[in-house]
XYZ file of C-alpha atoms in Angstrom:
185
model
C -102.866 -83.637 -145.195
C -105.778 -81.376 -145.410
C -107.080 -82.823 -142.091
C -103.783 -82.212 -140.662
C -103.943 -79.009 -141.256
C -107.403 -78.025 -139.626
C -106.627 -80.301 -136.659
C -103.437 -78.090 -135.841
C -104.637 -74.576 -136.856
C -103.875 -72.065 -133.799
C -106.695 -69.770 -134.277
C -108.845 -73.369 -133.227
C -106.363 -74.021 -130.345
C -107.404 -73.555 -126.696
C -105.928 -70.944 -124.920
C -104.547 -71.892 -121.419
C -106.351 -69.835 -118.799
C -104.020 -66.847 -117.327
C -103.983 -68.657 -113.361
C -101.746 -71.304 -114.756
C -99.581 -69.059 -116.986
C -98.912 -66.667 -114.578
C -98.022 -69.932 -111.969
C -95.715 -71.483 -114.778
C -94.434 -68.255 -115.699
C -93.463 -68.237 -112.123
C -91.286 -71.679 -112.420
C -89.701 -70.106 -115.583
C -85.031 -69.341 -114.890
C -82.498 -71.319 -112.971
C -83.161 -72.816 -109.293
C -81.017 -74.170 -106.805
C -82.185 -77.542 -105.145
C -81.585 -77.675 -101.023
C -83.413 -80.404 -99.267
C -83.660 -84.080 -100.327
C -82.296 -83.273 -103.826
C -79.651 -80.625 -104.192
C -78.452 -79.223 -107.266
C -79.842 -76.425 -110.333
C -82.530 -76.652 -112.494
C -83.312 -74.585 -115.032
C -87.008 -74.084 -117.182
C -87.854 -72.096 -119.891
C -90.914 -72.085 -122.403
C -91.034 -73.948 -125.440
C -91.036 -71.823 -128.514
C -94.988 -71.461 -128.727
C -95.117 -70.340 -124.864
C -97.239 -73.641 -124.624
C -94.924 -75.656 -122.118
C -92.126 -75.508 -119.752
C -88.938 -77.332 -120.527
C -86.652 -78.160 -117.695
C -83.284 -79.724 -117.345
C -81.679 -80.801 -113.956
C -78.120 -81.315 -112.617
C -79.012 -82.699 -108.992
C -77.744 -84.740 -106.490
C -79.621 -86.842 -104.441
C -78.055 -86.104 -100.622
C -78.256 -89.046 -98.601
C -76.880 -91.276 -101.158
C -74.046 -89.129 -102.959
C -75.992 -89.604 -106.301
C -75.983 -87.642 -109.538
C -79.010 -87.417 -111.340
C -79.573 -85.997 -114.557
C -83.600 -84.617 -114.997
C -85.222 -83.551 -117.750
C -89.101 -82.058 -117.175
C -91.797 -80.831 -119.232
C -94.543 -78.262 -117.306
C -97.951 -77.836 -119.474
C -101.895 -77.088 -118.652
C -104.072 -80.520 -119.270
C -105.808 -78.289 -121.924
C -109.206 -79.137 -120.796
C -109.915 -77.786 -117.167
C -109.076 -74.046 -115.965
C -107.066 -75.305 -113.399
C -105.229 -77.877 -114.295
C -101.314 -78.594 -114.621
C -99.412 -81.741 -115.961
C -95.925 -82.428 -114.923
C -93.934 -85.295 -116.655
C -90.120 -86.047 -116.192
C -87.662 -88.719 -116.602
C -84.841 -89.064 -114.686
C -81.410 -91.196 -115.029
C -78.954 -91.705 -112.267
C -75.848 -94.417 -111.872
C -78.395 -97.636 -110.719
C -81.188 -97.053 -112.940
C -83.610 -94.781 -114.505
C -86.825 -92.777 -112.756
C -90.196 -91.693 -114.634
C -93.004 -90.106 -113.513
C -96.303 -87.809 -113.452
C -97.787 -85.338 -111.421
C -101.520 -83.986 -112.076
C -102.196 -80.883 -110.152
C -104.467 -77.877 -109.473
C -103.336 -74.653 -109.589
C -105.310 -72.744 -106.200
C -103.496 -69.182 -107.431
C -100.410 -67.895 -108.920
C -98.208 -69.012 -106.106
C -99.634 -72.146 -105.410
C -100.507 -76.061 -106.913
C -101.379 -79.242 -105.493
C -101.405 -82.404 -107.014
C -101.190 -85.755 -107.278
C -97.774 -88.229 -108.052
C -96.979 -91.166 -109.800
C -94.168 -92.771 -110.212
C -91.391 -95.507 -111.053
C -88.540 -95.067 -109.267
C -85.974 -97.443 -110.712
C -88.513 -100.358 -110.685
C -90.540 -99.094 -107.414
C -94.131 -97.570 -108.088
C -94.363 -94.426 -105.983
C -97.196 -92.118 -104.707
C -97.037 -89.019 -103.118
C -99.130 -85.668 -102.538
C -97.430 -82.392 -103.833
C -97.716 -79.095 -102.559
C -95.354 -76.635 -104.270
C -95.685 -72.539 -102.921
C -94.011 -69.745 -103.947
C -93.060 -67.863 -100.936
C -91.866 -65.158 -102.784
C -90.683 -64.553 -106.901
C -87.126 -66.163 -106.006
C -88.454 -69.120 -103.616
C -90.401 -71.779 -103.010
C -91.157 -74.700 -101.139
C -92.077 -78.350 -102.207
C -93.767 -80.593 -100.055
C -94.393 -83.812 -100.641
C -96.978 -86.084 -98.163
C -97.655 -89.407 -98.075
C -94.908 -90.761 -99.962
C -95.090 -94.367 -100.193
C -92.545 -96.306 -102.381
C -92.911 -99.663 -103.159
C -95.738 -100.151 -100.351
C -93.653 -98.935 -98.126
C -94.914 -95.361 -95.967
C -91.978 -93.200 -96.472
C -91.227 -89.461 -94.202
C -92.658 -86.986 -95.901
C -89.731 -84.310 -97.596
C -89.824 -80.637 -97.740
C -87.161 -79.002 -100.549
C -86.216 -75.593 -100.778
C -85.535 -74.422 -103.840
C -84.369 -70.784 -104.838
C -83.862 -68.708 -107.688
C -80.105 -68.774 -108.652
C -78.792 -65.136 -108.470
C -77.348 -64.059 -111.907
C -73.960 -63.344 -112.003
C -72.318 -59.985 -112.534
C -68.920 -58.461 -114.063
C -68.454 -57.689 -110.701
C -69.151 -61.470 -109.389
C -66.164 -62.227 -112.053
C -63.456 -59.544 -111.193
C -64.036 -60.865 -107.322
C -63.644 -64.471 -108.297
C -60.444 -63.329 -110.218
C -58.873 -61.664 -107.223
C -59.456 -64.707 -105.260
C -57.060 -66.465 -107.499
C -54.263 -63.764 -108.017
C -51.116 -64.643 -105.859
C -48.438 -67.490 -106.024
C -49.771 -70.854 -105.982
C -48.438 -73.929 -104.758
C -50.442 -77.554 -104.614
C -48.838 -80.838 -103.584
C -49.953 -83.693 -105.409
C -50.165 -87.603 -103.524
């Protein structure tokens, strides 16, 4: 027990260098999905500000999919550059698990490297993700290759999800005031 306790004592935890906080920090709130994958996500830090926690509700376009995603954002704790992104995904056919290891450049910018298993198929890619501003950002993803196979690379948009107001409320509300009539088949 004793050892447990000096093993896990804060003051003797590493501190993760302020370039990738202040790029996490930048992933933290809600984000819509528009590319390959469309959808919201939403991350927020853990209760020791140590990791990002993300859950997913997205879609995956071409094939009319639901997928539910749930993500976890944290520095490898050894370089002063260096992210780890793991996630696990489940859809209707099958389930999807993977790891990216990346670089943060700056604040607004990482690179790194995937692995995956998409529903029994190793995949590889390169990842660029760029903030091109606080409530956007672009991820980029190069040669993909999935089961062997070169795949074109993708390009997603995602953008922060506006809040909504009072205001966003009493105009959805006056939307619906008036006489309704549906026919059913």
């Amino acid at each position: 027990l004793e050892f447990r306790r000096v093993l896990f004592r804060s003051e003797d935890a590493p501190q993760m260098p302020e370039k990738v906080r202040a790029f996490l920090n930048r992933m933290t709130g809600t984000w819509n999905y528009d590319g390959e994958l469309v959808g919201t996500f939403e991350l927020n830090w853990d209760h020791g500000n140590s990791a990002l926690i993300g859950i997913g509700n997205l879609i995956v376009k071409d094939l009319a999919m639901p997928i539910k995603v749930t993500d976890f954002w944290y520095w490898d704790g050894l370089s002063d550059n260096g992210v780890i992104n793991t996630w696990s995904t489940s859809t209707s056919i099958g389930l999807a698990n993977g790891m990216i290891r990346g670089t943060v450049l700056s604040e607004t910018t990482m690179v790194g490297e995937k692995t995956a298993n998409r529903i029994g198929k190793k995949v590889s890619a390169n990842v660029r993700i760029e903030f091109v501003n606080s409530d956007r950002c672009t991820w980029k993803e190069t040669n993909l290759i999935v089961a062997g196979i070169q795949e074109p690379d993708t390009t997603d948009v995602i953008t922060r999800a506006k809040p909504t107001t009072r205001e966003d409320f009493k105009e959805f509300c006056d939307l619906l005031k008036g006489r309704w009539v549906s026919e059913m088949t």
